[in-house]
Amino acid sequence: MSAGITKEHLEQTLREKLSADHVEVTDTSGGCGQNYDVIIVSSIFEGKTLLQKHRLVNDAAKNEIAQLHAFSQKTYTPTQWVELSNKK
Amino acid sequence: ILCRYLSESLKKSLDETVQKNDVVLFMKGTPERPQCGFSRAVVQILHAQGLDFSKVQTFNVLEDNELREGVKEYSQWPTVPQVYIKGEFIGGCDIVLNMHQSGELEDLLLKGGLVEES
């Protein structure tokens, strides 16, 4: 087993590979670094189904996900993200 | 690392399984005793939808490592749980939860005649 994936590494990978406007990675493992929740906002999600969006993310972070115990994702287009922020 | 888990025979049996059963759930543990929070969440959502579990074919991937790795390759999906409805791959826990919240899951189950209009 490797030492694990850092939050920063995962964030950077997703940001680069998905041309994301916004990436939020939350470590839900209590510090061991094997459980992450991520929020990704990118215009490449435009017009995609939920399954297609999640596949894009899984593909971008393939090597990283393989080393994690758990990985949970929320994907938004920039428009959806603005709508969501306004609701809060 | 280069060893492949998805043998021809496993692929064929997965093809048959997802085509023959209305709902197929690959999970960690059993519906009565899930062994991972993500698997538990999916079971709870399907219960909440009013789905009759006699219509759900479940597989415990913890009991079969070939299946555990093979199903990931089969679906091109890196994690378990995995849900199939009417032969179609729906997704994992995040997608099922999202579809549950948006009403899409209910529509899909109604359309497939798997639950009744409440």
Short mmCIF file of C-alpha atoms in Angstrom, two decimals:
data_model
loop_
_atom_site.label_atom_id
_atom_site.label_comp_id
_atom_site.label_asym_id
_atom_site.label_seq_id
_atom_site.Cartn_x
_atom_site.Cartn_y
_atom_site.Cartn_z
CA MET A 1 0.00 0.00 0.00
CA SER A 2 1.26 3.48 -0.75
CA ALA A 3 1.29 6.23 1.82
CA GLY A 4 -1.94 7.51 0.32
CA ILE A 5 -3.14 10.42 -1.70
CA THR A 6 -2.93 13.90 -0.26
CA LYS A 7 -5.83 16.28 -0.44
CA GLU A 8 -3.66 18.76 -2.35
CA HIS A 9 -2.64 16.16 -4.90
CA LEU A 10 -6.23 15.09 -5.54
CA GLU A 11 -7.36 18.70 -5.79
CA GLN A 12 -4.66 19.56 -8.28
CA THR A 13 -5.28 16.46 -10.42
CA LEU A 14 -8.99 17.18 -10.69
CA ARG A 15 -8.46 20.87 -11.35
CA GLU A 16 -6.01 20.21 -14.17
CA LYS A 17 -7.62 17.25 -15.86
CA LEU A 18 -11.17 18.59 -15.75
CA SER A 19 -10.38 22.26 -16.40
CA ALA A 20 -12.37 22.91 -13.26
CA ASP A 21 -13.34 26.40 -12.15
CA HIS A 22 -13.69 25.18 -8.61
CA VAL A 23 -12.64 22.07 -6.70
CA GLU A 24 -13.40 21.41 -3.08
CA VAL A 25 -11.88 18.34 -1.45
CA THR A 26 -12.95 17.40 2.06
CA ASP A 27 -11.04 14.76 3.94
CA THR A 28 -13.68 12.69 5.73
CA SER A 29 -11.26 10.05 6.99
CA GLY A 30 -10.32 11.79 10.19
CA GLY A 31 -6.80 12.35 8.90
CA CYS A 32 -5.62 9.03 7.45
CA GLY A 33 -6.22 10.40 3.98
CA GLN A 34 -8.14 7.55 2.41
CA ASN A 35 -11.65 9.02 2.39
CA TYR A 36 -12.56 12.07 0.37
CA ASP A 37 -15.65 14.03 -0.56
CA VAL A 38 -15.18 16.23 -3.58
CA ILE A 39 -17.16 18.98 -5.26
CA ILE A 40 -16.16 19.83 -8.82
CA VAL A 41 -17.44 22.70 -10.92
CA SER A 42 -16.48 22.67 -14.58
CA SER A 43 -17.93 23.74 -17.89
CA ILE A 44 -16.97 20.38 -19.39
CA PHE A 45 -19.97 18.91 -17.50
CA GLU A 46 -22.31 20.99 -19.67
CA GLY A 47 -24.91 18.82 -21.41
CA LYS A 48 -23.70 15.58 -19.83
CA THR A 49 -25.78 13.07 -17.90
CA LEU A 50 -24.96 12.40 -14.28
CA LEU A 51 -23.35 9.09 -15.20
CA GLN A 52 -21.24 10.73 -17.91
CA LYS A 53 -20.11 13.45 -15.51
CA HIS A 54 -19.11 10.96 -12.86
CA ARG A 55 -17.29 8.88 -15.45
CA LEU A 56 -15.26 11.95 -16.47
CA VAL A 57 -14.25 12.45 -12.85
CA ASN A 58 -13.48 8.77 -12.29
CA ASP A 59 -11.36 8.78 -15.40
CA ALA A 60 -9.45 11.91 -14.44
CA ALA A 61 -8.62 10.57 -10.99
CA LYS A 62 -8.36 6.92 -11.91
CA ASN A 63 -4.97 6.26 -10.33
CA GLU A 64 -5.87 8.22 -7.23
CA ILE A 65 -9.27 6.57 -6.68
CA ALA A 66 -7.68 3.14 -6.95
CA GLN A 67 -5.66 3.94 -3.84
CA LEU A 68 -8.48 5.37 -1.75
CA HIS A 69 -10.89 3.56 0.48
CA ALA A 70 -13.78 5.87 -0.31
CA PHE A 71 -14.49 8.65 -2.72
CA SER A 72 -17.70 10.61 -3.05
CA GLN A 73 -18.33 13.22 -5.72
CA LYS A 74 -20.69 16.06 -6.56
CA THR A 75 -20.42 17.55 -10.03
CA TYR A 76 -21.83 20.87 -11.18
CA THR A 77 -21.69 23.06 -14.25
CA PRO A 78 -20.77 26.70 -13.53
CA THR A 79 -24.44 27.69 -14.04
CA GLN A 80 -25.70 25.06 -11.59
CA TRP A 81 -23.04 26.11 -9.12
CA VAL A 82 -24.15 29.77 -9.21
CA GLU A 83 -27.79 28.72 -8.76
CA LEU A 84 -26.82 26.54 -5.81
CA SER A 85 -24.78 29.30 -4.19
CA ASN A 86 -27.69 31.70 -4.53
CA LYS A 87 -30.00 29.29 -2.76
CA LYS A 88 -27.79 29.05 0.29
CA ILE B 1 -1.03 -5.34 -11.61
CA LEU B 2 -1.53 -6.36 -15.21
CA CYS B 3 -3.63 -9.38 -14.37
CA ARG B 4 -7.16 -9.12 -15.66
CA TYR B 5 -10.06 -10.23 -13.54
CA LEU B 6 -12.81 -10.14 -16.10
CA SER B 7 -12.65 -13.56 -17.73
CA GLU B 8 -14.88 -14.37 -20.71
CA SER B 9 -17.02 -16.65 -18.55
CA LEU B 10 -17.49 -14.00 -15.86
CA LYS B 11 -18.37 -11.40 -18.48
CA LYS B 12 -20.96 -13.74 -19.97
CA SER B 13 -22.50 -14.51 -16.61
CA LEU B 14 -22.63 -10.78 -15.72
CA ASP B 15 -24.30 -10.06 -19.08
CA GLU B 16 -26.94 -12.67 -18.31
CA THR B 17 -27.40 -11.54 -14.72
CA VAL B 18 -28.02 -7.89 -15.54
CA GLN B 19 -30.31 -8.75 -18.46
CA LYS B 20 -32.39 -11.33 -16.60
CA ASN B 21 -32.97 -9.41 -13.38
CA ASP B 22 -34.89 -6.15 -13.08
CA VAL B 23 -32.55 -4.78 -10.44
CA VAL B 24 -29.03 -5.98 -9.72
CA LEU B 25 -27.00 -4.62 -6.83
CA PHE B 26 -23.33 -5.38 -6.30
CA MET B 27 -22.50 -4.44 -2.74
CA LYS B 28 -20.31 -5.03 0.28
CA GLY B 29 -22.25 -7.27 2.65
CA THR B 30 -25.90 -8.20 2.28
CA PRO B 31 -29.06 -6.05 2.30
CA GLU B 32 -29.75 -7.33 5.82
CA ARG B 33 -26.21 -6.65 6.91
CA PRO B 34 -24.34 -4.13 4.75
CA GLN B 35 -20.63 -3.89 5.53
CA CYS B 36 -19.96 -0.42 4.19
CA GLY B 37 -21.81 2.88 4.59
CA PHE B 38 -22.09 3.40 0.82
CA SER B 39 -23.67 0.00 0.31
CA ARG B 40 -25.99 0.61 3.24
CA ALA B 41 -27.06 3.96 1.76
CA VAL B 42 -28.03 2.34 -1.54
CA VAL B 43 -30.04 -0.40 0.22
CA GLN B 44 -31.85 2.24 2.29
CA ILE B 45 -32.67 4.30 -0.78
CA LEU B 46 -34.08 1.28 -2.64
CA HIS B 47 -36.18 0.44 0.44
CA ALA B 48 -37.36 4.04 0.67
CA GLN B 49 -38.46 3.83 -2.96
CA GLY B 50 -40.72 0.96 -1.96
CA LEU B 51 -38.85 -1.57 -4.06
CA ASP B 52 -39.67 -5.18 -3.33
CA PHE B 53 -36.31 -6.78 -2.54
CA SER B 54 -37.42 -10.10 -3.98
CA LYS B 55 -36.97 -8.30 -7.31
CA VAL B 56 -33.42 -7.29 -6.45
CA GLN B 57 -30.60 -9.67 -7.21
CA THR B 58 -27.78 -8.79 -4.83
CA PHE B 59 -24.18 -9.94 -4.79
CA ASN B 60 -21.76 -9.61 -1.90
CA VAL B 61 -18.43 -8.75 -3.50
CA LEU B 62 -16.61 -9.31 -0.22
CA GLU B 63 -17.21 -13.02 -0.64
CA ASP B 64 -15.78 -13.22 -4.13
CA ASN B 65 -12.64 -11.34 -5.08
CA GLU B 66 -12.89 -12.26 -8.75
CA LEU B 67 -16.35 -10.74 -8.84
CA ARG B 68 -15.23 -7.70 -6.83
CA GLU B 69 -12.54 -6.83 -9.37
CA GLY B 70 -14.39 -8.19 -12.40
CA VAL B 71 -17.49 -6.10 -11.90
CA LYS B 72 -15.37 -2.95 -11.79
CA GLU B 73 -13.95 -3.81 -15.18
CA TYR B 74 -17.32 -4.86 -16.53
CA SER B 75 -18.98 -1.56 -15.62
CA GLN B 76 -15.88 0.54 -16.17
CA TRP B 77 -16.67 1.88 -12.73
CA PRO B 78 -14.02 1.95 -10.00
CA THR B 79 -16.07 1.41 -6.88
CA VAL B 80 -18.76 -0.72 -5.22
CA PRO B 81 -21.79 -0.49 -4.74
CA GLN B 82 -23.04 -0.64 -8.30
CA VAL B 83 -26.67 -0.63 -9.38
CA TYR B 84 -28.17 -1.99 -12.59
CA ILE B 85 -31.81 -1.44 -13.50
CA LYS B 86 -33.39 -3.22 -16.46
CA GLY B 87 -30.02 -4.18 -17.85
CA GLU B 88 -28.62 -0.70 -17.69
CA PHE B 89 -25.79 0.49 -15.47
CA ILE B 90 -27.14 3.32 -13.32
CA GLY B 91 -24.17 4.18 -11.14
CA GLY B 92 -22.82 4.05 -7.62
CA CYS B 93 -23.96 5.54 -4.35
CA ASP B 94 -23.53 9.22 -5.28
CA ILE B 95 -25.55 8.87 -8.46
CA VAL B 96 -28.30 6.81 -6.87
CA LEU B 97 -28.57 9.29 -3.99
CA ASN B 98 -28.69 12.20 -6.40
CA MET B 99 -31.36 10.49 -8.53
CA HIS B 100 -33.34 9.66 -5.40
CA GLN B 101 -33.35 13.31 -4.37
CA SER B 102 -34.23 14.61 -7.82
CA GLY B 103 -37.07 12.14 -8.40
CA GLU B 104 -35.34 10.51 -11.39
CA LEU B 105 -34.99 7.20 -9.61
CA GLU B 106 -38.70 7.04 -8.82
CA ASP B 107 -39.52 7.82 -12.46
CA LEU B 108 -37.19 5.09 -13.63
CA LEU B 109 -38.66 2.51 -11.24
CA LEU B 110 -42.23 3.50 -12.12
CA LYS B 111 -41.48 3.32 -15.82
CA GLY B 112 -40.02 -0.15 -15.35
CA GLY B 113 -43.09 -1.26 -13.38
CA LEU B 114 -40.91 -2.01 -10.37
CA VAL B 115 -42.79 0.12 -7.89
CA GLU B 116 -46.39 1.31 -7.80
CA GLU B 117 -47.56 4.88 -7.89
CA SER B 118 -48.07 6.00 -4.32
#
